[in-house]
mmCIF file of C-alpha atoms (C1' of nucleotides) in Angstrom:
data_model
loop_
_atom_site.group_PDB
_atom_site.id
_atom_site.type_symbol
_atom_site.label_atom_id
_atom_site.label_comp_id
_atom_site.label_asym_id
_atom_site.label_seq_id
_atom_site.Cartn_x
_atom_site.Cartn_y
_atom_site.Cartn_z
ATOM 1 C CA MET A 1 -16.608 43.244 2.800
ATOM 2 C CA THR A 2 -15.376 42.589 -0.695
ATOM 3 C CA SER A 3 -12.069 40.955 0.231
ATOM 4 C CA GLU A 4 -12.568 38.960 3.417
ATOM 5 C CA ALA A 5 -9.347 37.050 4.186
ATOM 6 C CA PRO A 6 -10.148 33.400 3.593
ATOM 7 C CA GLU A 7 -9.575 31.165 6.585
ATOM 8 C CA GLY A 8 -7.424 28.094 6.382
ATOM 9 C CA TYR A 9 -5.579 26.792 3.353
ATOM 10 C CA SER A 10 -6.565 26.206 -0.241
ATOM 11 C CA GLY A 11 -6.258 22.766 -1.733
ATOM 12 C CA ARG A 12 -3.072 23.505 -3.593
ATOM 13 C CA ARG A 13 -1.400 25.060 -0.557
ATOM 14 C CA ALA A 14 -2.496 22.242 1.685
ATOM 15 C CA ALA A 15 -0.974 19.766 -0.743
ATOM 16 C CA GLU A 16 2.189 21.820 -0.913
ATOM 17 C CA ILE A 17 2.538 21.969 2.859
ATOM 18 C CA ALA A 18 1.734 18.310 3.381
ATOM 19 C CA GLY A 19 4.206 17.345 0.697
ATOM 20 C CA ILE A 20 1.742 15.517 -1.515
ATOM 21 C CA THR A 21 0.549 16.057 -5.068
ATOM 22 C CA TYR A 22 -2.632 17.938 -5.724
ATOM 23 C CA ARG A 23 -4.047 14.853 -7.407
ATOM 24 C CA GLN A 24 -3.498 12.861 -4.238
ATOM 25 C CA LEU A 25 -5.182 15.519 -2.155
ATOM 26 C CA ASP A 26 -8.077 15.519 -4.574
ATOM 27 C CA TYR A 27 -8.334 11.740 -4.550
ATOM 28 C CA TRP A 28 -8.227 11.565 -0.770
ATOM 29 C CA ALA A 29 -10.901 14.242 -0.413
ATOM 30 C CA ARG A 30 -13.064 12.580 -3.022
ATOM 31 C CA THR A 31 -12.805 9.145 -1.423
ATOM 32 C CA GLY A 32 -13.405 10.431 2.080
ATOM 33 C CA LEU A 33 -9.961 9.842 3.580
ATOM 34 C CA VAL A 34 -9.056 13.405 4.521
ATOM 35 C CA GLY A 35 -11.286 16.224 3.395
ATOM 36 C CA PRO A 36 -11.288 19.969 3.989
ATOM 37 C CA SER A 37 -13.129 20.516 7.255
ATOM 38 C CA LEU A 38 -13.676 24.240 6.734
ATOM 39 C CA THR A 39 -15.295 24.210 3.288
ATOM 40 C CA GLN A 40 -16.258 21.185 1.227
ATOM 41 C CA ALA A 41 -16.062 21.326 -2.534
ATOM 42 C CA SER A 42 -19.455 21.742 -4.132
ATOM 43 C CA GLY A 43 -18.937 21.418 -7.836
ATOM 44 C CA SER A 44 -16.409 22.679 -10.345
ATOM 45 C CA GLY A 45 -14.989 26.055 -9.448
ATOM 46 C CA SER A 46 -15.811 25.836 -5.754
ATOM 47 C CA ARG A 47 -12.964 25.949 -3.271
ATOM 48 C CA ARG A 48 -11.883 23.591 -0.564
ATOM 49 C CA ARG A 49 -10.544 25.146 2.627
ATOM 50 C CA TYR A 50 -8.310 23.046 4.842
ATOM 51 C CA SER A 51 -7.791 23.715 8.547
ATOM 52 C CA TYR A 52 -4.443 23.405 10.302
ATOM 53 C CA ARG A 53 -5.624 20.183 11.834
ATOM 54 C CA ASP A 54 -6.383 18.888 8.342
ATOM 55 C CA LEU A 55 -2.781 19.617 7.453
ATOM 56 C CA LEU A 56 -1.653 17.390 10.317
ATOM 57 C CA GLU A 57 -3.862 14.610 9.084
ATOM 58 C CA LEU A 58 -2.637 14.973 5.521
ATOM 59 C CA ARG A 59 0.935 14.845 6.676
ATOM 60 C CA ALA A 60 0.262 11.827 8.887
ATOM 61 C CA VAL A 61 -1.233 10.005 5.928
ATOM 62 C CA LYS A 62 1.766 10.955 3.856
ATOM 63 C CA SER A 63 4.103 9.591 6.546
ATOM 64 C CA LEU A 64 2.256 6.316 6.697
ATOM 65 C CA LEU A 65 2.335 5.991 2.923
ATOM 66 C CA ASP A 66 6.032 6.749 2.847
ATOM 67 C CA ALA A 67 6.501 3.976 5.365
ATOM 68 C CA GLY A 68 5.041 1.567 2.837
ATOM 69 C CA ILE A 69 1.606 1.246 4.395
ATOM 70 C CA ARG A 70 -1.325 0.635 2.094
ATOM 71 C CA LEU A 71 -3.888 3.387 1.787
ATOM 72 C CA GLU A 72 -6.583 0.894 2.682
ATOM 73 C CA LEU A 73 -5.142 0.482 6.170
ATOM 74 C CA VAL A 74 -4.632 4.208 6.502
ATOM 75 C CA ARG A 75 -8.330 4.698 5.899
ATOM 76 C CA GLY A 76 -9.172 2.430 8.793
ATOM 77 C CA VAL A 77 -6.689 4.202 11.018
ATOM 78 C CA PHE A 78 -8.139 7.605 10.288
ATOM 79 C CA GLU A 79 -11.662 6.607 11.050
ATOM 80 C CA TYR A 80 -10.352 6.074 14.525
ATOM 81 C CA LEU A 81 -7.903 8.934 14.591
ATOM 82 C CA THR A 82 -10.378 11.594 13.524
ATOM 83 C CA GLN A 83 -12.361 10.906 16.649
ATOM 84 C CA HIS A 84 -9.502 10.455 19.099
ATOM 85 C CA LEU A 85 -6.898 12.980 18.051
ATOM 86 C CA ASP A 86 -6.920 15.578 20.787
ATOM 87 C CA GLU A 87 -4.984 18.782 20.927
ATOM 88 C CA ASP A 88 -1.958 17.341 22.748
ATOM 89 C CA VAL A 89 -0.515 16.008 19.550
ATOM 90 C CA THR A 90 2.962 16.823 20.649
ATOM 91 C CA ARG A 91 4.064 13.733 22.507
ATOM 92 C CA VAL A 92 1.744 11.021 21.354
ATOM 93 C CA ASN A 93 2.552 7.900 19.383
ATOM 94 C CA LEU A 94 0.091 6.339 17.012
ATOM 95 C CA VAL A 95 0.272 2.572 17.273
ATOM 96 C CA ILE A 96 -1.288 0.255 14.724
ATOM 97 C CA SER A 97 -1.420 -3.438 15.524
ATOM 98 C CA GLY A 98 -3.170 -5.495 12.929
ATOM 99 C CA THR A 99 -6.459 -3.771 12.399
ATOM 100 C CA SER A 100 -6.616 -2.065 15.770
ATOM 101 C CA VAL A 101 -5.335 1.442 16.403
ATOM 102 C CA MET A 102 -4.209 3.081 19.629
ATOM 103 C CA VAL A 103 -2.839 6.385 20.791
ATOM 104 C CA ARG A 104 -0.111 5.884 23.356
ATOM 105 C CA THR A 105 2.081 8.265 25.271
ATOM 106 C CA GLY A 106 4.565 6.061 27.110
ATOM 107 C CA GLU A 107 7.141 3.755 25.634
ATOM 108 C CA GLU A 108 6.576 1.072 28.251
ATOM 109 C CA GLU A 109 3.240 0.083 26.836
ATOM 110 C CA ILE A 110 4.759 -0.145 23.399
ATOM 111 C CA VAL A 111 7.545 -2.383 24.645
ATOM 112 C CA ASP A 112 4.844 -4.581 26.124
ATOM 113 C CA LEU A 113 3.117 -4.742 22.794
ATOM 114 C CA ILE A 114 6.351 -5.707 21.084
ATOM 115 C CA ARG A 115 6.954 -8.450 23.616
ATOM 116 C CA HIS A 116 3.525 -10.018 23.507
ATOM 117 C CA GLY A 117 2.302 -9.044 20.077
ATOM 118 C CA GLN A 118 1.983 -11.696 17.421
ATOM 119 C CA GLY A 119 1.706 -9.447 14.437
ATOM 120 C CA VAL A 120 3.316 -6.320 13.107
ATOM 121 C CA LEU A 121 3.346 -3.033 14.971
ATOM 122 C CA ASN A 122 3.310 0.242 13.097
ATOM 123 C CA ILE A 123 4.351 3.204 15.189
ATOM 124 C CA LEU A 124 4.038 6.826 14.107
ATOM 125 C CA PRO A 125 5.251 9.581 16.451
ATOM 126 C CA LEU A 126 2.765 12.381 15.876
ATOM 127 C CA ALA A 127 5.145 14.906 17.342
ATOM 128 C CA GLY A 128 7.254 14.548 14.244
ATOM 129 C CA VAL A 129 4.235 15.133 12.048
ATOM 130 C CA LYS A 130 3.481 18.448 13.696
ATOM 131 C CA GLU A 131 7.103 19.517 13.504
ATOM 132 C CA GLN A 132 7.217 18.788 9.820
ATOM 133 C CA VAL A 133 4.029 20.676 9.067
ATOM 134 C CA ASP A 134 5.136 23.716 11.060
ATOM 135 C CA ALA A 135 8.560 23.717 9.474
ATOM 136 C CA ARG A 136 7.045 23.485 6.027
ATOM 137 C CA ILE A 137 4.695 26.387 6.682
ATOM 138 C CA VAL A 138 7.542 28.598 7.780
ATOM 139 C CA GLU A 139 9.627 27.459 4.844
ATOM 140 C CA LEU A 140 6.964 28.182 2.259
ATOM 141 C CA TYR A 141 5.409 31.270 3.789
ATOM 142 C CA PRO A 142 8.004 33.112 5.839
ATOM 143 C CA GLU A 143 6.622 35.175 8.677
ATOM 144 C CA GLY A 144 7.486 38.512 7.070
ATOM 145 C CA ARG A 145 4.603 38.172 4.656
ATOM 146 C CA SER A 146 1.412 40.054 5.121
ATOM 147 C CA ALA A 147 -0.745 37.965 2.843
ATOM 148 C CA ALA A 148 -3.912 36.613 4.347
ATOM 149 C CA GLU A 149 -2.801 33.008 4.010
ATOM 150 C CA THR A 150 -0.024 33.403 6.532
ATOM 151 C CA VAL A 151 -2.305 34.453 9.325
ATOM 152 C CA PRO A 152 -3.782 31.086 10.188
ATOM 153 C CA ALA A 153 -0.367 29.577 9.710
ATOM 154 C CA ALA A 154 1.131 31.817 12.346
ATOM 155 C CA ARG A 155 -1.693 31.125 14.747
ATOM 156 C CA ALA A 156 -1.330 27.421 14.179
ATOM 157 C CA ALA A 157 2.418 27.361 14.605
ATOM 158 C CA GLY A 158 2.041 28.825 18.042
ATOM 159 C CA ASN A 159 -0.663 26.335 18.985
ATOM 160 C CA MET B 1 15.681 -45.171 -6.547
ATOM 161 C CA THR B 2 12.255 -44.703 -8.030
ATOM 162 C CA SER B 3 10.595 -43.131 -4.992
ATOM 163 C CA GLU B 4 13.108 -40.991 -3.186
ATOM 164 C CA ALA B 5 11.290 -39.067 -0.452
ATOM 165 C CA PRO B 6 11.198 -35.480 -1.695
ATOM 166 C CA GLU B 7 12.863 -32.980 0.573
ATOM 167 C CA GLY B 8 11.088 -29.854 1.701
ATOM 168 C CA TYR B 9 7.592 -28.804 0.794
ATOM 169 C CA SER B 10 5.679 -28.651 -2.441
ATOM 170 C CA GLY B 11 4.258 -25.368 -3.609
ATOM 171 C CA ARG B 12 0.742 -26.121 -2.524
ATOM 172 C CA ARG B 13 1.788 -27.313 0.912
ATOM 173 C CA ALA B 14 4.034 -24.312 1.410
ATOM 174 C CA ALA B 15 1.125 -22.046 0.556
ATOM 175 C CA GLU B 16 -1.140 -23.996 2.891
ATOM 176 C CA ILE B 17 1.313 -23.744 5.780
ATOM 177 C CA ALA B 18 2.081 -20.080 5.201
ATOM 178 C CA GLY B 19 -1.611 -19.301 4.986
ATOM 179 C CA ILE B 20 -1.530 -17.802 1.502
ATOM 180 C CA THR B 21 -3.183 -18.770 -1.769
ATOM 181 C CA TYR B 22 -1.307 -20.835 -4.301
ATOM 182 C CA ARG B 23 -1.635 -17.995 -6.782
ATOM 183 C CA GLN B 24 0.104 -15.667 -4.389
ATOM 184 C CA LEU B 25 2.904 -18.155 -3.870
ATOM 185 C CA ASP B 26 3.199 -18.508 -7.624
ATOM 186 C CA TYR B 27 3.199 -14.759 -8.121
ATOM 187 C CA TRP B 28 5.797 -14.193 -5.451
ATOM 188 C CA ALA B 29 8.073 -16.893 -6.851
ATOM 189 C CA ARG B 30 7.641 -15.550 -10.368
ATOM 190 C CA THR B 31 8.390 -11.984 -9.394
ATOM 191 C CA GLY B 32 11.380 -12.921 -7.262
ATOM 192 C CA LEU B 33 10.011 -12.076 -3.814
ATOM 193 C CA VAL B 34 10.239 -15.502 -2.169
ATOM 194 C CA GLY B 35 11.148 -18.483 -4.273
ATOM 195 C CA PRO B 36 11.768 -22.156 -3.501
ATOM 196 C CA SER B 37 15.386 -22.475 -2.458
ATOM 197 C CA LEU B 38 15.558 -26.252 -2.851
ATOM 198 C CA THR B 39 14.274 -26.608 -6.410
ATOM 199 C CA GLN B 40 13.429 -23.809 -8.787
ATOM 200 C CA ALA B 41 10.688 -24.242 -11.323
ATOM 201 C CA SER B 42 12.065 -24.918 -14.791
ATOM 202 C CA GLY B 43 9.116 -24.823 -17.102
ATOM 203 C CA SER B 44 5.627 -26.205 -17.128
ATOM 204 C CA GLY B 45 5.349 -29.479 -15.274
ATOM 205 C CA SER B 46 8.431 -28.994 -13.099
ATOM 206 C CA ARG B 47 8.052 -28.775 -9.332
ATOM 207 C CA ARG B 48 9.090 -26.192 -6.798
ATOM 208 C CA ARG B 49 10.457 -27.401 -3.470
ATOM 209 C CA TYR B 50 10.386 -25.045 -0.511
ATOM 210 C CA SER B 51 12.681 -25.334 2.498
ATOM 211 C CA TYR B 52 11.555 -24.744 6.069
ATOM 212 C CA ARG B 53 13.344 -21.441 5.985
ATOM 213 C CA ASP B 54 11.337 -20.522 2.918
ATOM 214 C CA LEU B 55 8.195 -21.178 4.934
ATOM 215 C CA LEU B 56 9.362 -18.652 7.516
ATOM 216 C CA GLU B 57 9.914 -16.079 4.830
ATOM 217 C CA LEU B 58 6.535 -16.716 3.254
ATOM 218 C CA ARG B 59 4.849 -16.366 6.604
ATOM 219 C CA ALA B 60 6.772 -13.199 7.396
ATOM 220 C CA VAL B 61 5.630 -11.697 4.110
ATOM 221 C CA LYS B 62 2.090 -12.734 4.881
ATOM 222 C CA SER B 63 2.307 -11.063 8.298
ATOM 223 C CA LEU B 64 3.581 -7.841 6.799
ATOM 224 C CA LEU B 65 0.838 -7.849 4.200
ATOM 225 C CA ASP B 66 -1.795 -8.484 6.838
ATOM 226 C CA ALA B 67 -0.437 -5.490 8.707
ATOM 227 C CA GLY B 68 -1.276 -3.367 5.703
ATOM 228 C CA ILE B 69 2.222 -2.997 4.331
ATOM 229 C CA ARG B 70 2.632 -2.693 0.603
ATOM 230 C CA LEU B 71 4.288 -5.551 -1.214
ATOM 231 C CA GLU B 72 6.709 -3.096 -2.732
ATOM 232 C CA LEU B 73 8.190 -2.341 0.684
ATOM 233 C CA VAL B 74 8.195 -6.014 1.574
ATOM 234 C CA ARG B 75 10.340 -6.689 -1.464
ATOM 235 C CA GLY B 76 12.910 -4.205 -0.278
ATOM 236 C CA VAL B 77 12.878 -5.655 3.195
ATOM 237 C CA PHE B 78 13.471 -9.159 1.957
ATOM 238 C CA GLU B 79 16.432 -8.244 -0.125
ATOM 239 C CA TYR B 80 17.990 -7.351 3.178
ATOM 240 C CA LEU B 81 16.430 -10.101 5.243
ATOM 241 C CA THR B 82 17.475 -12.940 2.956
ATOM 242 C CA GLN B 83 21.073 -12.069 3.638
ATOM 243 C CA HIS B 84 20.813 -11.300 7.340
ATOM 244 C CA LEU B 85 18.320 -13.803 8.707
ATOM 245 C CA ASP B 86 20.391 -16.157 10.839
ATOM 246 C CA GLU B 87 19.216 -19.237 12.632
ATOM 247 C CA ASP B 88 18.424 -17.513 15.930
ATOM 248 C CA VAL B 89 15.077 -16.384 14.653
ATOM 249 C CA THR B 90 13.472 -16.970 17.987
ATOM 250 C CA ARG B 91 13.934 -13.685 19.745
ATOM 251 C CA VAL B 92 14.649 -11.215 17.042
ATOM 252 C CA ASN B 93 12.551 -8.258 15.946
ATOM 253 C CA LEU B 94 12.499 -7.022 12.413
ATOM 254 C CA VAL B 95 12.438 -3.234 12.398
ATOM 255 C CA ILE B 96 11.623 -1.210 9.312
ATOM 256 C CA SER B 97 12.177 2.521 9.459
ATOM 257 C CA GLY B 98 11.481 4.307 6.241
ATOM 258 C CA THR B 99 13.452 2.422 3.653
ATOM 259 C CA SER B 100 16.031 0.988 6.038
ATOM 260 C CA VAL B 101 15.697 -2.382 7.679
ATOM 261 C CA MET B 102 17.270 -3.679 10.871
ATOM 262 C CA VAL B 103 17.259 -6.823 12.950
ATOM 263 C CA ARG B 104 17.182 -5.999 16.635
ATOM 264 C CA THR B 105 17.090 -8.132 19.742
ATOM 265 C CA GLY B 106 16.567 -5.713 22.607
ATOM 266 C CA GLU B 107 13.633 -3.451 23.231
ATOM 267 C CA GLU B 108 15.792 -0.571 24.415
ATOM 268 C CA GLU B 109 17.107 0.168 20.991
ATOM 269 C CA ILE B 110 13.601 0.189 19.640
ATOM 270 C CA VAL B 111 12.457 2.623 22.320
ATOM 271 C CA ASP B 112 15.320 4.824 21.248
ATOM 272 C CA LEU B 113 14.158 4.657 17.672
ATOM 273 C CA ILE B 114 10.645 5.605 18.699
ATOM 274 C CA ARG B 115 11.925 8.574 20.665
ATOM 275 C CA HIS B 116 14.186 9.998 18.002
ATOM 276 C CA GLY B 117 12.617 8.684 14.833
ATOM 277 C CA GLN B 118 10.835 11.063 12.562
ATOM 278 C CA GLY B 119 8.977 8.545 10.472
ATOM 279 C CA VAL B 120 7.032 5.376 10.979
ATOM 280 C CA LEU B 121 8.460 2.270 12.561
ATOM 281 C CA ASN B 122 7.263 -1.148 11.472
ATOM 282 C CA ILE B 123 8.121 -3.889 13.925
ATOM 283 C CA LEU B 124 7.679 -7.591 13.260
ATOM 284 C CA PRO B 125 8.625 -10.081 16.014
ATOM 285 C CA LEU B 126 10.047 -13.012 14.090
ATOM 286 C CA ALA B 127 9.516 -15.296 17.046
ATOM 287 C CA GLY B 128 5.821 -15.138 16.363
ATOM 288 C CA VAL B 129 6.391 -16.022 12.733
ATOM 289 C CA LYS B 130 8.228 -19.208 13.655
ATOM 290 C CA GLU B 131 5.588 -20.136 16.192
ATOM 291 C CA GLN B 132 2.853 -19.731 13.642
ATOM 292 C CA VAL B 133 4.620 -21.812 11.026
ATOM 293 C CA ASP B 134 5.379 -24.598 13.473
ATOM 294 C CA ALA B 135 1.853 -24.611 14.828
ATOM 295 C CA ARG B 136 0.442 -24.748 11.328
ATOM 296 C CA ILE B 137 2.674 -27.675 10.379
ATOM 297 C CA VAL B 138 1.537 -29.658 13.398
ATOM 298 C CA GLU B 139 -2.048 -28.716 12.724
ATOM 299 C CA LEU B 140 -1.986 -29.766 9.097
ATOM 300 C CA TYR B 141 0.325 -32.770 9.366
ATOM 301 C CA PRO B 142 0.025 -34.270 12.835
ATOM 302 C CA GLU B 143 3.078 -36.078 14.055
ATOM 303 C CA GLY B 144 1.509 -39.558 13.885
ATOM 304 C CA ARG B 145 1.782 -39.558 10.102
ATOM 305 C CA SER B 146 4.434 -41.524 8.280
ATOM 306 C CA ALA B 147 4.199 -39.717 4.972
ATOM 307 C CA ALA B 148 7.442 -38.384 3.600
ATOM 308 C CA GLU B 149 6.309 -34.786 3.813
ATOM 309 C CA THR B 150 6.094 -34.847 7.580
ATOM 310 C CA VAL B 151 9.749 -35.701 8.023
ATOM 311 C CA PRO B 152 11.250 -32.334 7.217
ATOM 312 C CA ALA B 153 8.435 -30.753 9.169
ATOM 313 C CA ALA B 154 9.374 -32.666 12.301
ATOM 314 C CA ARG B 155 13.033 -31.829 11.837
ATOM 315 C CA ALA B 156 12.195 -28.214 11.294
ATOM 316 C CA ALA B 157 9.874 -27.931 14.257
ATOM 317 C CA GLY B 158 12.656 -29.051 16.520
ATOM 318 C CA ASN B 159 15.049 -26.570 15.015
ATOM 319 C "C1'" DG C 1 -24.072 44.923 -14.957
ATOM 320 C "C1'" DG C 2 -20.861 42.529 -18.115
ATOM 321 C "C1'" DC C 3 -16.282 40.997 -19.618
ATOM 322 C "C1'" DT C 4 -12.060 38.575 -18.811
ATOM 323 C "C1'" DG C 5 -8.261 35.855 -16.643
ATOM 324 C "C1'" DG C 6 -6.853 32.766 -13.536
ATOM 325 C "C1'" DA C 7 -7.433 29.550 -9.806
ATOM 326 C "C1'" DA C 8 -9.105 25.301 -8.623
ATOM 327 C "C1'" DC C 9 -12.378 21.571 -8.832
ATOM 328 C "C1'" DT C 10 -14.218 17.712 -12.112
ATOM 329 C "C1'" DA C 11 -14.310 14.102 -15.579
ATOM 330 C "C1'" DC C 12 -12.040 10.892 -18.131
ATOM 331 C "C1'" DA C 13 -8.513 7.992 -19.308
ATOM 332 C "C1'" DA C 14 -4.157 5.654 -18.965
ATOM 333 C "C1'" DC C 15 -1.073 3.231 -16.157
ATOM 334 C "C1'" DA C 16 1.399 0.131 -12.696
ATOM 335 C "C1'" DC C 17 0.767 -3.049 -9.127
ATOM 336 C "C1'" DT C 18 -1.242 -7.103 -7.031
ATOM 337 C "C1'" DG C 19 -3.495 -10.294 -7.418
ATOM 338 C "C1'" DT C 20 -7.418 -14.026 -9.187
ATOM 339 C "C1'" DG C 21 -9.541 -17.420 -12.204
ATOM 340 C "C1'" DA C 22 -9.573 -20.192 -16.300
ATOM 341 C "C1'" DC C 23 -7.193 -22.668 -19.160
ATOM 342 C "C1'" DT C 24 -3.007 -24.955 -21.358
ATOM 343 C "C1'" DC C 25 0.856 -27.693 -21.235
ATOM 344 C "C1'" DT C 26 4.325 -30.791 -19.569
ATOM 345 C "C1'" DA C 27 7.512 -33.116 -16.360
ATOM 346 C "C1'" DA C 28 6.995 -36.569 -12.790
ATOM 347 C "C1'" DC C 29 5.187 -40.408 -11.189
ATOM 348 C "C1'" DC C 30 2.957 -44.943 -11.430
ATOM 349 C "C1'" DG D 1 2.663 -44.659 -21.814
ATOM 350 C "C1'" DG D 2 -1.257 -42.693 -19.267
ATOM 351 C "C1'" DT D 3 -2.449 -39.851 -15.419
ATOM 352 C "C1'" DT D 4 -1.952 -35.947 -12.848
ATOM 353 C "C1'" DA D 5 -0.073 -32.366 -10.006
ATOM 354 C "C1'" DG D 6 1.565 -28.256 -10.726
ATOM 355 C "C1'" DA D 7 3.955 -24.567 -13.569
ATOM 356 C "C1'" DG D 8 2.888 -21.280 -17.428
ATOM 357 C "C1'" DT D 9 -0.095 -17.998 -19.754
ATOM 358 C "C1'" DC D 10 -3.741 -14.926 -20.575
ATOM 359 C "C1'" DA D 11 -7.434 -12.025 -19.451
ATOM 360 C "C1'" DC D 12 -9.419 -9.345 -16.090
ATOM 361 C "C1'" DA D 13 -10.550 -6.695 -11.826
ATOM 362 C "C1'" DG D 14 -9.661 -3.397 -7.852
ATOM 363 C "C1'" DT D 15 -6.739 0.149 -6.034
ATOM 364 C "C1'" DG D 16 -4.019 4.123 -6.280
ATOM 365 C "C1'" DT D 17 -1.667 7.551 -9.055
ATOM 366 C "C1'" DT D 18 -1.125 10.689 -12.713
ATOM 367 C "C1'" DG D 19 -2.065 13.587 -16.875
ATOM 368 C "C1'" DT D 20 -5.071 16.253 -19.644
ATOM 369 C "C1'" DA D 21 -8.812 18.683 -20.975
ATOM 370 C "C1'" DG D 22 -12.967 20.796 -19.485
ATOM 371 C "C1'" DT D 23 -15.870 23.482 -16.351
ATOM 372 C "C1'" DT D 24 -17.095 26.693 -12.920
ATOM 373 C "C1'" DC D 25 -16.438 30.212 -9.738
ATOM 374 C "C1'" DC D 26 -14.380 34.457 -8.190
ATOM 375 C "C1'" DA D 27 -11.975 38.879 -8.539
ATOM 376 C "C1'" DG D 28 -10.764 42.822 -10.865
ATOM 377 C "C1'" DC D 29 -11.808 46.044 -14.148
ATOM 378 C "C1'" DC D 30 -14.583 48.872 -17.263
#
DNA sequence: GGCTGGAACTACAACACTGTGACTCTAACC
DNA sequence: GGTTAGAGTCACAGTGTTGTAGTTCCAGCC
């Protein structure tokens, strides 16, 4: 009872896996972009616990930022994404056109959007996001370890 | 000799046509993003003159900004674009993948990029940019006018 | 129970970037 | 030469990032 293995990932590990700084993670949690869905922070000294799904979101945000997209737009996207991101992340593309967001599987629809669209299209293949997160988990916490933190990682990688 | 019709567009008109504020236009010119290619400013009281092509660039920047892309990335894109934007703007797509920029005509290549790309793709159909600029010129300076400023507009619209 | 060390969140401040508004100044135009 | 459009300058604000110091909680140990 004294040493229950904590579920999920601590803030620092989540940041490490997502490839962002801890300060970014903190800022994003504080401003409501991506927070820890397992345990919220409740004052100094408390601990945030991030789920595997949170890791995917963090990494997706990171990808969008790397692509030169303003955080402001990312916020709008994630209000949508949080509600519509199902478990079949593997072969879905996230499409942002202006202020509207879509999740699309086929390329044909996207070609249509390119043909008829007036504005800019931002396309993020979520499959790549998952790959990157999984690879990073394996890289940082190789399977041989018996520490509690690797358990949810292993479960998630096989998801 | 005293009243030679000025070529191109004044700063304020360029801003008006591109749909940006004058302060933005000023800031962009000052920081080297998109400047007036006909006449540079040379101190207080001088005048900038923008070419039709400049208008396209201004509008393209505006489109990218509206799509939530950071100005920093736009700067990088335009270092490339300024050198590679030919006259067949009509059916070309500007594709930004990570830090690399491409100009692509066909959709097939883009589909390929979506399939194999790890990061985010930003796609801007330049045809739309030209349409918007032309429409805005007609809207603001209808063809019936005989003012000098409409002349380059008419020439450009037929380009 | 109480002490102690470290992990991790919090508060505060500094900074760069991207503007925006107010104001000054001057080249262009009449 | 007087007027004026428009470039220059300065101060400031919002966002996002980062660093640093402080605070709190938890675990391990006695």
